[in-house]
CSV table of C-alpha atoms in Angstrom, one decimal:
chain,number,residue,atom,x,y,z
A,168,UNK,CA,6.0,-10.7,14.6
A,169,UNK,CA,4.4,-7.3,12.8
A,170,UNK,CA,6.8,-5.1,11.3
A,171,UNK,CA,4.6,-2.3,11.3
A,172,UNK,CA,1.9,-1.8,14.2
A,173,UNK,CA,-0.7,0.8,13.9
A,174,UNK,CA,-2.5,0.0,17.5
A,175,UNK,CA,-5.7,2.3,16.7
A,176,UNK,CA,-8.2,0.7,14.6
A,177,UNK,CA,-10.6,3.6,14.7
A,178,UNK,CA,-10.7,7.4,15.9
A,179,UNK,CA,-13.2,10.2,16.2
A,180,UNK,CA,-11.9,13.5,16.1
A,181,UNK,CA,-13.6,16.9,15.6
A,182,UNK,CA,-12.7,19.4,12.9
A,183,UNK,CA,-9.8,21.6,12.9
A,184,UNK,CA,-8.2,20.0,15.9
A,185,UNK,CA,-4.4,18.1,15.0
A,186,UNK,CA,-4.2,14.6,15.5
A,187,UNK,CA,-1.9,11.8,15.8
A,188,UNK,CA,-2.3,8.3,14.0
A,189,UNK,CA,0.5,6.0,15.7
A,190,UNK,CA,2.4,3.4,13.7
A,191,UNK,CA,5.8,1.3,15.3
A,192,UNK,CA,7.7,-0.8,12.7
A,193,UNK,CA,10.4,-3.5,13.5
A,194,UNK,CA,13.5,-4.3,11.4
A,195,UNK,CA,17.0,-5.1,12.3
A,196,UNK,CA,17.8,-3.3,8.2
A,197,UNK,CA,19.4,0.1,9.3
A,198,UNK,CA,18.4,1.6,5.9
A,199,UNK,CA,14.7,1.7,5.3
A,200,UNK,CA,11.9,4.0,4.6
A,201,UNK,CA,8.8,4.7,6.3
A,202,UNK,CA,5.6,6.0,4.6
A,203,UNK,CA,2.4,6.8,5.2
A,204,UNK,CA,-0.6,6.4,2.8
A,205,UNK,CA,-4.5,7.6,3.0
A,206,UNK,CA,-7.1,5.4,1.2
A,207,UNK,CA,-11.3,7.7,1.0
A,208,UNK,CA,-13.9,5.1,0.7
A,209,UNK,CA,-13.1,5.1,-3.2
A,210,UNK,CA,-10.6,2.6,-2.8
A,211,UNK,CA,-7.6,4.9,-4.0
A,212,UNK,CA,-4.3,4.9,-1.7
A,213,UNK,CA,-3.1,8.4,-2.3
A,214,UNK,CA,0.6,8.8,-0.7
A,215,UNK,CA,1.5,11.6,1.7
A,216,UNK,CA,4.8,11.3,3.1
A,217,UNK,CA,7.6,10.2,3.5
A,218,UNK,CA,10.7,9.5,6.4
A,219,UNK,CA,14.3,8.0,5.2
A,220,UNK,CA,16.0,6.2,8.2
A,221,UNK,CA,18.9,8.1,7.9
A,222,UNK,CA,16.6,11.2,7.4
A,223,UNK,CA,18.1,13.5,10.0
A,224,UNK,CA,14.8,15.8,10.2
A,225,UNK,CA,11.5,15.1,10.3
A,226,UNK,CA,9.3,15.1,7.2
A,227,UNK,CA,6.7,17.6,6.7
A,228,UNK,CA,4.5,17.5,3.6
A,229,UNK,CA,1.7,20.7,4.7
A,230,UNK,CA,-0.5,20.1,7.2
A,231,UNK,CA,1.5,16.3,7.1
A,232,UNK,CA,4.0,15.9,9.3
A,233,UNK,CA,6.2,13.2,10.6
A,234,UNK,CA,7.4,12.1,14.2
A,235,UNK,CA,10.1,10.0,13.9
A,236,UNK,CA,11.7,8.6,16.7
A,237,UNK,CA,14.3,6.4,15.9
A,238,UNK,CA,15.1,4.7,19.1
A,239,UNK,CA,11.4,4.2,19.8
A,240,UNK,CA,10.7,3.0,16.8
A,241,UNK,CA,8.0,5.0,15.6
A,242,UNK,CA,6.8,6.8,13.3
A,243,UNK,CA,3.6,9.0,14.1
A,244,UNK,CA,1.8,10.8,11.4
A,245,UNK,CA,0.3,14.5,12.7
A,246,UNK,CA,-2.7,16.0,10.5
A,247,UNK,CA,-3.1,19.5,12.0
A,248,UNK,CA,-6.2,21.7,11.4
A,249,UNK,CA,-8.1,18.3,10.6
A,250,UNK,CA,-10.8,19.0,7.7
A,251,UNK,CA,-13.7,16.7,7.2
A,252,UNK,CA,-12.0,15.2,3.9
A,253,UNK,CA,-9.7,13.9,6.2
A,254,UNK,CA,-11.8,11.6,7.1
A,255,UNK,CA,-10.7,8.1,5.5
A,256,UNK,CA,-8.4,5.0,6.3
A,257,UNK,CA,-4.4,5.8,7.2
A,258,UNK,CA,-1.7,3.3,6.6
A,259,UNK,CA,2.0,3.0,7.8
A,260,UNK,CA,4.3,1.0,5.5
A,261,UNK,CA,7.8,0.5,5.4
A,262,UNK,CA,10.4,-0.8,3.1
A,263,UNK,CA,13.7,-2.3,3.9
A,264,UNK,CA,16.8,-1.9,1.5
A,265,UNK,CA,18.2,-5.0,2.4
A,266,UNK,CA,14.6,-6.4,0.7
A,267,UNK,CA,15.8,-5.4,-2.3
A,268,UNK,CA,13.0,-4.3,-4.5
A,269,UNK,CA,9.8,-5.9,-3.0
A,270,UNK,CA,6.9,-4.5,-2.2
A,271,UNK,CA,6.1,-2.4,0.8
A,272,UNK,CA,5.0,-3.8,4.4
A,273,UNK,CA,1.8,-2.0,5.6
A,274,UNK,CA,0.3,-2.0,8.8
A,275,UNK,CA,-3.6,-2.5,9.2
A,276,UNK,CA,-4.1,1.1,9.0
A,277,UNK,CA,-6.3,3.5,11.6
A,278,UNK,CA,-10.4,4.3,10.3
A,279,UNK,CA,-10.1,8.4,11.2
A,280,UNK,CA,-13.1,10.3,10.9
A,281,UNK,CA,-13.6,14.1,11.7
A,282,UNK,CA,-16.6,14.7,13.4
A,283,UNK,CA,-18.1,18.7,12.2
B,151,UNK,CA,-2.5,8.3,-18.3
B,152,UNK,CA,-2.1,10.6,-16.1
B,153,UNK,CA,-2.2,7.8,-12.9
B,154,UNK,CA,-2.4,3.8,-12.7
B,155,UNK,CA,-5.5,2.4,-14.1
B,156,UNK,CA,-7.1,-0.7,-13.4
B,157,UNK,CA,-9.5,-3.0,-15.0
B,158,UNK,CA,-12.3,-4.3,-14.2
B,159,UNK,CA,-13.1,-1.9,-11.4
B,160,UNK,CA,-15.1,-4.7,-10.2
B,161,UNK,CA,-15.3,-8.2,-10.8
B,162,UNK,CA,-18.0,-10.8,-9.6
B,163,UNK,CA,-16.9,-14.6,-10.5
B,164,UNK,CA,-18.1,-18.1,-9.8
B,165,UNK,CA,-15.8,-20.3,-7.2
B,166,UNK,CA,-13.8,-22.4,-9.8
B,167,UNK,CA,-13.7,-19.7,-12.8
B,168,UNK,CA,-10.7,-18.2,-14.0
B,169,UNK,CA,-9.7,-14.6,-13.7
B,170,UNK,CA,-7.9,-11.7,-15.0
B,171,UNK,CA,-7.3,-8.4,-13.6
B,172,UNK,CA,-5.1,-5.5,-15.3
B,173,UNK,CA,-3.3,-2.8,-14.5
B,174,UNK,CA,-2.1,-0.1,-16.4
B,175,UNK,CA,0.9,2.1,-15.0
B,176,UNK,CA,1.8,5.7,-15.2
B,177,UNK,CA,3.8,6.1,-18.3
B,178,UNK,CA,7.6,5.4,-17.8
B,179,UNK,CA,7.1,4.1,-14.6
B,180,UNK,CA,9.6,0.7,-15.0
B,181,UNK,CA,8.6,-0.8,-12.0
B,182,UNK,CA,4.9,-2.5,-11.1
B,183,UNK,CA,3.5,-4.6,-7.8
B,184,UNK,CA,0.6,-6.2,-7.2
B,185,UNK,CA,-1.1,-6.1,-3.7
B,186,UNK,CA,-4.2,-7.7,-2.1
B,187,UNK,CA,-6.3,-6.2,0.1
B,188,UNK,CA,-8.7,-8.3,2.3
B,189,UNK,CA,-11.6,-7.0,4.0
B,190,UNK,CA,-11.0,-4.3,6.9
B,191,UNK,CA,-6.9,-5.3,6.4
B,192,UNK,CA,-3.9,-3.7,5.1
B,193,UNK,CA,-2.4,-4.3,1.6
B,194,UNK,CA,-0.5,-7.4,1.4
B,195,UNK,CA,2.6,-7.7,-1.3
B,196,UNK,CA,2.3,-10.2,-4.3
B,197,UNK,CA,4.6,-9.3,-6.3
B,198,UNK,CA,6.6,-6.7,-8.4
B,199,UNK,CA,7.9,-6.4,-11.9
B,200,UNK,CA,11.3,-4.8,-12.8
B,201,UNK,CA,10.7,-4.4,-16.4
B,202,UNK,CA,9.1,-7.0,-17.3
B,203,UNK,CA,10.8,-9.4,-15.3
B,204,UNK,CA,9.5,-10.2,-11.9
B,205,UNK,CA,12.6,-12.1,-9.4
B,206,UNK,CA,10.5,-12.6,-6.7
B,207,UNK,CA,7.2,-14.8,-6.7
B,208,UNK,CA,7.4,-15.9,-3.3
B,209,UNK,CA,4.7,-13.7,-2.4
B,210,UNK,CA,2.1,-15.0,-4.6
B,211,UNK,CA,-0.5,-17.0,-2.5
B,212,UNK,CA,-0.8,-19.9,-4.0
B,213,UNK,CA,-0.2,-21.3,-7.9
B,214,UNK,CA,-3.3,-20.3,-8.7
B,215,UNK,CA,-1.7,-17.0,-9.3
B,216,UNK,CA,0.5,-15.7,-11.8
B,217,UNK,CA,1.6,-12.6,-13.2
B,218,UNK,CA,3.2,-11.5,-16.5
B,219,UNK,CA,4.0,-8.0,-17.9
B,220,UNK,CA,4.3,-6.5,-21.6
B,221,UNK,CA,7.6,-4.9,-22.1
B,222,UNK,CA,7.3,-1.6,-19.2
B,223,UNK,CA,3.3,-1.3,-19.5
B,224,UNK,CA,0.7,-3.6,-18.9
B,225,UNK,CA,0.4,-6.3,-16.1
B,226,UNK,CA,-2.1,-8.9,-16.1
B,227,UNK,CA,-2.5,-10.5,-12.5
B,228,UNK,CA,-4.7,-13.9,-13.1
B,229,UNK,CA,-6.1,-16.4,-10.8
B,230,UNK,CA,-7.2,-19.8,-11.8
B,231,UNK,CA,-9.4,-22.1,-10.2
B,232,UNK,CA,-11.0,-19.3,-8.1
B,233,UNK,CA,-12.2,-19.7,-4.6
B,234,UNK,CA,-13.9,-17.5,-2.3
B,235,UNK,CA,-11.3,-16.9,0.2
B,236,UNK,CA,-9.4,-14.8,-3.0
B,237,UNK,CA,-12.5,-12.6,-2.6
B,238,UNK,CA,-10.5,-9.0,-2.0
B,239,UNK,CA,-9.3,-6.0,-3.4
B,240,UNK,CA,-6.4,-6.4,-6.1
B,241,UNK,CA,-4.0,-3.5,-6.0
B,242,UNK,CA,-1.7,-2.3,-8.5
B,243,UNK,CA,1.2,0.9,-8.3
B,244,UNK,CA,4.3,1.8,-10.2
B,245,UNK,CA,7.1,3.7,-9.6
B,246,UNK,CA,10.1,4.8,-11.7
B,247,UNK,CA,13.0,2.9,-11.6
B,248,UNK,CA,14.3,1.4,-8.8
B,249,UNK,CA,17.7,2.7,-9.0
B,250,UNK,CA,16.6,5.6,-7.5
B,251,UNK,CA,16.7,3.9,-4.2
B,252,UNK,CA,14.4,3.1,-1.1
B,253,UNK,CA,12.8,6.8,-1.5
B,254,UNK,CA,10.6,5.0,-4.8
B,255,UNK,CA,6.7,6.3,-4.1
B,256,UNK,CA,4.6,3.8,-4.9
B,257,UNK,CA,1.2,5.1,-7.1
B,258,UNK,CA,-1.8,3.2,-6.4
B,259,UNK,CA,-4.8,2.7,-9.1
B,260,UNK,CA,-7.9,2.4,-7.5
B,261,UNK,CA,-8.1,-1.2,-7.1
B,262,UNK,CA,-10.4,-3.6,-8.6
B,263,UNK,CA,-12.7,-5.9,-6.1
B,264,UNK,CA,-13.4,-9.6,-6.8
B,265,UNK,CA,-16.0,-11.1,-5.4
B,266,UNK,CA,-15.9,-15.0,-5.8
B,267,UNK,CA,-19.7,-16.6,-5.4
């Protein structure tokens, strides 16, 4: 089974609207960490924020914000005022304490592009 | 450096060549990881360095690939024998040390892409 499930491969939005890029995880670890990470066609993943499990708030990082819902599972990232260098690849990852120091899981990430 | 560098940026190989790819972390960053990233996919683990000890190999594909690291600095990831389903994107990010928990951000390089003919 995916631990982390990003269910939209591609979006169009226009400029200056807020969107949402979905992402649901599994794991039966009650300590993790959630992230979210934004690759431009350069290649670079660039991180942007970040939501501990036992984070009682949600994460906001500027116009990055987090909405975690525990119980659901998820763990939606929300661009607001979109700009046209938004446009690029989004990935949800997670990592599990009881994984000890490996690597992060990623999901297979959402194409976003901001239409002018 | 300021961020994690990688090298070659881009690699083009013939199927049964050998391989090495090398990554460069931010300075005192102690802990490394390689990733692979397939066409159109997300980033799968490899494996990470503590130091220059890596505990966990289970994530390398095959035995074709192995991994070493100089002291807290420079990782070589090398693939023997190549074949053309290793065609990807080979990422590399540090983090300081792990003791400070499950919050550790990852910093990517920019990756370099092999291309096996």
């Amino acid at each position: 089974a995916q631990k982390i499930t990003q269910t939209q491969p591609g979006m169009f939005v226009q400029e200056k609207e807020a969107v949402t890029l979905d992402c649901t995880y599994d794991t039966s670890d009650p300590s993790y960490g959630l992230f979210w990470y934004k690759q431009p066609s350069s290649g670079e993943m660039i991180f942007l924020i970040y939501q501990g499990s036992y984070d009682q708030q949600n994460a906001t990082e500027g116009r990055y914000s987090l909405n975690f819902q525990k119980a659901r599972k998820s763990a939606n990232l929300v661009i607001s005022a979109s700009q046209l260098g938004d446009s690029a690849m989004y990935f949800c990852a997670m990592r599990e304490f009881g994984g000890g120091a490996d690597g992060l899981t990623f999901g297979k990430g959402t194409h976003l592009i901001i239409q002018p | 450096g300021a961020g994690v560098s990688q090298s070659p940026s881009n690699k083009v190989t013939e199927k049964g060549k050998d391989v090495e790819l090398r990554c460069d972390p931010i300075s005192g960053h102690t802990a490394l990881y390689w990733y692979r990233q397939r066409l159109g996919q997300g980033l799968e683990f490899l494996i990470y360095f503590q130091g220059n000890s890596a505990p966990d190999k289970s994530g390398l594909p095959s035995d074709r690939f192995s991994a070493e690291r100089t002291g807290e600095s420079v990782s070589t990831l090398t693939i023997q024998r190549t074949q053309q389903e290793d065609s990807a994107v080979y990422l590399c990010a540090s983090s300081t040390s792990l003791a400070g928990g499950i919050k550790n951000i990852q910093y990517f390089g920019a990756g370099t892409r092999l291309s096996v003919l």
